[in-house]
XYZ file of C-alpha atoms in Angstrom:
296
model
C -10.490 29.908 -0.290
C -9.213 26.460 0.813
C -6.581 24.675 -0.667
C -5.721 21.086 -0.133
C -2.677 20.602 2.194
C 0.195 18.948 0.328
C 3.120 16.585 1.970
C 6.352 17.453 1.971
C 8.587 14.664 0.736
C 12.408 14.046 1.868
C 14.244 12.393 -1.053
C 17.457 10.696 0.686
C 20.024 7.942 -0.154
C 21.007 5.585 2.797
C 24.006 2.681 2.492
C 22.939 -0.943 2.944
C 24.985 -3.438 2.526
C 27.635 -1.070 0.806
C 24.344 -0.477 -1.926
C 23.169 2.765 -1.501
C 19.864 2.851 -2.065
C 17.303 6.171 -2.938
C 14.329 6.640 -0.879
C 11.126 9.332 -0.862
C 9.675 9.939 2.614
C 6.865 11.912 3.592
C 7.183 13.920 6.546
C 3.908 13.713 8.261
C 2.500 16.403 10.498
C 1.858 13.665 13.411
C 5.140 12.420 15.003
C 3.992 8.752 15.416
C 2.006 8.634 11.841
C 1.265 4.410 10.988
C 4.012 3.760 8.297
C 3.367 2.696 5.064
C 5.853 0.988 2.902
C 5.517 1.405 -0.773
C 7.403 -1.047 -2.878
C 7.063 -0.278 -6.473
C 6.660 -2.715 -9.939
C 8.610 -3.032 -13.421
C 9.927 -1.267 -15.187
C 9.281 1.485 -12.328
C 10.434 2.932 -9.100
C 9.439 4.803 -5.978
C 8.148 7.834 -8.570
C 5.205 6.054 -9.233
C 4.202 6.792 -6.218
C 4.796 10.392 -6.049
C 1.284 11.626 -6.257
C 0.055 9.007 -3.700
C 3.015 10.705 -0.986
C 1.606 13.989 -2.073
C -1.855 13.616 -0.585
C -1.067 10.937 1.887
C 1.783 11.921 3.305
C 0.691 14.568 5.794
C -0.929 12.146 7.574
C 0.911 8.975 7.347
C 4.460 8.362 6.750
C 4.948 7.139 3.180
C 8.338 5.388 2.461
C 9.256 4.711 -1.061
C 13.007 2.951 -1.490
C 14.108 2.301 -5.292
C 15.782 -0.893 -5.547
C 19.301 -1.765 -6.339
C 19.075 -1.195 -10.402
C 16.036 1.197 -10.717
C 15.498 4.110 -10.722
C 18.127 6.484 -8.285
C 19.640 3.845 -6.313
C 23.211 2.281 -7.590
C 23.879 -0.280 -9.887
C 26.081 -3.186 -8.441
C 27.762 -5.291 -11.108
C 25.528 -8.691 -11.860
C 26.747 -11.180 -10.688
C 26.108 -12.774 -14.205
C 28.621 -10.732 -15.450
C 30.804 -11.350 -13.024
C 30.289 -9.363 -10.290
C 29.157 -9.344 -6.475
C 25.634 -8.765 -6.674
C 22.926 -11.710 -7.760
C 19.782 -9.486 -9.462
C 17.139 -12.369 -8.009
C 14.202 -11.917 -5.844
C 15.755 -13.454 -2.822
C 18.596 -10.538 -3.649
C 16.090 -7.198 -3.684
C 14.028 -8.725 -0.521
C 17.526 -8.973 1.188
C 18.601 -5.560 0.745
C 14.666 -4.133 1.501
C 15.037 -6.377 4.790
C 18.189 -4.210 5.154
C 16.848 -1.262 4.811
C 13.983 -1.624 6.878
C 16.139 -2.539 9.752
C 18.449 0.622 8.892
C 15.783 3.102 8.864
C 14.448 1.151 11.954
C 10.560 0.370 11.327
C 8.981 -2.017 13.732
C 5.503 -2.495 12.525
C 3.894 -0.851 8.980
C 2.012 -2.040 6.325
C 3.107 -2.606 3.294
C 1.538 -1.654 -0.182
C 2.470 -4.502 -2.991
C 2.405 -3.585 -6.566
C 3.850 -6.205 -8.999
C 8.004 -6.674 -8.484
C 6.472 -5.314 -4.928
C 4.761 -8.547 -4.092
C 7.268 -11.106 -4.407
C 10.247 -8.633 -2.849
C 7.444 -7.858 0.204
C 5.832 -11.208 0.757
C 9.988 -12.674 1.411
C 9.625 -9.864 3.795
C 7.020 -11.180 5.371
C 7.649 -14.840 5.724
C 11.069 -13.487 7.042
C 9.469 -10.939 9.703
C 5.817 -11.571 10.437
C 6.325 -9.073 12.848
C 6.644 -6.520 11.173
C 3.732 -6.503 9.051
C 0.744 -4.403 10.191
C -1.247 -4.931 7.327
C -1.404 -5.464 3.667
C -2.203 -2.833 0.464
C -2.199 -5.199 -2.474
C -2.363 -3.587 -5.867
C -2.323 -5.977 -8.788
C 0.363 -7.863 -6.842
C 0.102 -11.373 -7.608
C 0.091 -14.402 -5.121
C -2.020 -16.974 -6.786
C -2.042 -19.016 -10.438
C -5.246 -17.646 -11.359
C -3.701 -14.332 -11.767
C -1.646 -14.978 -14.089
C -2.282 -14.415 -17.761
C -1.287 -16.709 -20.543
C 0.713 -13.972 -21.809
C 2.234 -14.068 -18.396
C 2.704 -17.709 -18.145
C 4.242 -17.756 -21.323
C 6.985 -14.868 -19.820
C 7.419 -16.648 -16.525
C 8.232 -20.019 -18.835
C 11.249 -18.198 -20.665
C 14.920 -19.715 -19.430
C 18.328 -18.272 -20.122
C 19.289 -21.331 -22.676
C 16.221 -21.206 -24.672
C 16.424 -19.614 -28.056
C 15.336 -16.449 -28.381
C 14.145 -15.845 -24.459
C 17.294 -12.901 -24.270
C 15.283 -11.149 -27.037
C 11.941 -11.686 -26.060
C 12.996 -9.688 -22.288
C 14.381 -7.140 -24.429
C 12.007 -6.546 -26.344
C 10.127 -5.785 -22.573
C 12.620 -3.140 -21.974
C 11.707 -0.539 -25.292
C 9.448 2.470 -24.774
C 6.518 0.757 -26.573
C 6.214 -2.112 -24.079
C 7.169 0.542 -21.113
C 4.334 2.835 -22.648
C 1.896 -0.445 -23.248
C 2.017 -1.032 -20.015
C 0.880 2.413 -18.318
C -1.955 2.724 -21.006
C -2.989 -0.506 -21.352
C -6.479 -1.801 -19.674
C -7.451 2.055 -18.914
C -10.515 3.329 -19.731
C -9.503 6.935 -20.859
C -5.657 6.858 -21.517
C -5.813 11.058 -21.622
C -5.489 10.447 -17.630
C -2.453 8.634 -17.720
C 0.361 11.202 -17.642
C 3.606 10.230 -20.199
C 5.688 11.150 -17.030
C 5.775 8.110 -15.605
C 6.591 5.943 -18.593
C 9.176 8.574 -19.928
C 11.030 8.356 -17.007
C 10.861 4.909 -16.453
C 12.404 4.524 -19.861
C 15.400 6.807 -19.584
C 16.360 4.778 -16.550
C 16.317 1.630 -18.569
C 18.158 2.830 -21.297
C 20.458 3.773 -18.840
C 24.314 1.754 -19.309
C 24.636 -0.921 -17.549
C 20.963 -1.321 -16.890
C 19.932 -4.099 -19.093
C 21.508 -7.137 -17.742
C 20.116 -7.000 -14.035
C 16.264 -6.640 -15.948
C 17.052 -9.692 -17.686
C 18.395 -11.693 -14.949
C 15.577 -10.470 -12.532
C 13.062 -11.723 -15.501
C 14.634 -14.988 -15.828
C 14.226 -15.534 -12.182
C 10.349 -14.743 -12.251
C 9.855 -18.603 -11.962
C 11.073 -18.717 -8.405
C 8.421 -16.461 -7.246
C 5.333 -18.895 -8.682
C 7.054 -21.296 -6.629
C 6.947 -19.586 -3.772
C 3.525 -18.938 -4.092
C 1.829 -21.367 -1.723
C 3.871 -20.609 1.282
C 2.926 -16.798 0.763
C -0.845 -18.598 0.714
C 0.083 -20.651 3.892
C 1.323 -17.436 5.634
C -1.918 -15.071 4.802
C -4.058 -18.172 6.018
C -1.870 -18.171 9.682
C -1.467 -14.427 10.025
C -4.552 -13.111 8.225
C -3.282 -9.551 8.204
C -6.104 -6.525 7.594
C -5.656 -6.208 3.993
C -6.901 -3.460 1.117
C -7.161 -5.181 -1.849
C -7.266 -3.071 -5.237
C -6.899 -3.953 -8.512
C -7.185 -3.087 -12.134
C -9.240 -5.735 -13.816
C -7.554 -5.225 -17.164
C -4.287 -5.854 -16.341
C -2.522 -7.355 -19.413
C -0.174 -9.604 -16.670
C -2.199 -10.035 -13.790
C -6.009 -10.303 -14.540
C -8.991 -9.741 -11.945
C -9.007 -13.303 -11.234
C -5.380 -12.930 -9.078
C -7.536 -9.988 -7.036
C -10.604 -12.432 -5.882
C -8.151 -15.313 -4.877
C -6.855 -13.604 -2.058
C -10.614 -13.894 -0.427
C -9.758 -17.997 -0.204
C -7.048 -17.382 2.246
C -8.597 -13.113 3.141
C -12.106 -13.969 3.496
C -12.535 -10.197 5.434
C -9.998 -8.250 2.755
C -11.522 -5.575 1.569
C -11.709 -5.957 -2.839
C -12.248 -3.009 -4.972
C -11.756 -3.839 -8.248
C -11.321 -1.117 -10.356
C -11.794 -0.375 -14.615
C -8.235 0.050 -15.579
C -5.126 -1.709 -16.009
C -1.694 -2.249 -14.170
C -0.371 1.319 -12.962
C -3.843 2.033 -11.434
C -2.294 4.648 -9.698
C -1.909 6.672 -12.644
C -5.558 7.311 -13.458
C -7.221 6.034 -10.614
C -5.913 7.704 -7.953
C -8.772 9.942 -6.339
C -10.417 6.398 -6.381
C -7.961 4.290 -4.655
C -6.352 7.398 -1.896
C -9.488 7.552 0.274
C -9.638 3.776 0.538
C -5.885 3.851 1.404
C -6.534 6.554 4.083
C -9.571 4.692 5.499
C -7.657 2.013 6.116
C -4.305 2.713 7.942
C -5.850 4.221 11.018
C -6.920 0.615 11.903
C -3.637 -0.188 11.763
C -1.740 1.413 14.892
């Protein structure tokens, strides 16, 4: 009898910028495997992509980094509290950039899912070089994908009454859990795992504050969102697009607006909601593998 051939996964910590920061690594049978980069979404971290490492990741190096205030990585004092580090986009893409250059990767794709987008598009404006090719799973780029739920989050600001609460009320275990079951078609395939542990991290002390300040900062990344258009237009990286069209944040519309600036992406969009992963996964592997050989 045959058995399917598992990775085996290297779960390290490595310092940058005096952060140290948790990363999963497959350790692929092929010493020169192409190098995928998986940078995870709220409320999650690199566990969510656990499964995908497990039947990827014997033949392609999967690197999942948590970042600074999720999941295993540390904690630095906000510096809205006073202390050294500023929980803002521009902040997590500046200590990925670090780590990327400390682990040494020249060229990879990357795979963007939600908080991934905005942290791995600064990435790419900042090192076009790098960038091998794009995975884009419900990571938005584009005004169309954004829900009026969404709109209405991305509108909140620090001095407005009741904005604190509303992020708060993000951070419980029935928004966490909302948002792995929501938009799926069978929710018995969604494992509580992921949502479980996503929760204890949040509840975590000291975890709160850099949430809120990193959802009070959404804003910047709408703005940002015509030079990430500019920059697929000039570079036109080979990209995998897949996308769950029920996503309560980012709706199907967000996936078919990448084909204005990706007229050769390849779209699959799929009948489920924002952690596709999590029940869609024999769907959305093979398309992954298919596509990262083109990539060396």
């Amino acid at each position: 009898m045959t058995f399917p051939v598992l990775a085996r996964t290297a779960h390290r910590h490595i310092d940058v910028n005096g952060i140290r920061v948790f990363y999963r690594e497959s350790l692929p049978d092929a010493p020169n495997a192409p190098v995928l980069l998986l940078l995870h979404g709220f409320p999650s971290a690199s566990h969510q992509f656990r499964r995908l490492i497990d039947v990827l990741g014997t033949r392609y190096r999967l690197i999942a980094p948590d970042y600074p205030g999720f999941g295993h990585s540390d904690v630095p004092e906000p510096a809205s509290t006073g202390g050294a580090f500023a929980y803002t986009f521009d902040g997590l893409a500046d200590v990925m950039e670090g780590f990327v250059q400390r682990l040494g990767l020249g060229r990879f794709a990357m795979y963007v899912f939600d908080f991934g987008a905005p942290v791995g598009f600064r990435l790419a404006l900042r090192h076009p070089e790098w960038i091998a090719g794009l995975v884009v799973q419900n990571g938005n780029a584009y005004e169309e994908g954004l829900s009026e739920g969404a709109r209405e989050f991305i509108a909140l600001r620090p001095e407005m009454e009741g904005a604190e609460k509303t992020v708060r009320d993000l951070l419980t275990l029935p928004s966490t859990r909302g948002q792995y079951e929501g938009g799926t078609s069978d929710p018995e395939l969604v494992a509580p795992d992921g949502w479980t542990l996503d929760q204890h991290f949040l509840d975590l002390p000291g975890r709160t504050r850099p949430q809120i300040d990193l959802a009070f900062d959404y804003h910047s990344n709408v703005e940002r969102y015509p030079e990430w258009q500019a920059w697929l237009r000039e570079h036109t990286p080979p990209t995998l697009i897949v996308w769950g069209r029920n996503d309560m944040f980012f709706p199907e519309p967000g996936a078919r607006a990448y084909l204005r600036d990706l007229p050769d992406a390849d779209l699959h969009v799929l009948d489920t909601g924002h952690f596709a992963l999590e029940d869609r996964l024999p769907e959305i592997a093979p398309l992954i593998a298919d596509f990262l050989p083109f990539l060396r």
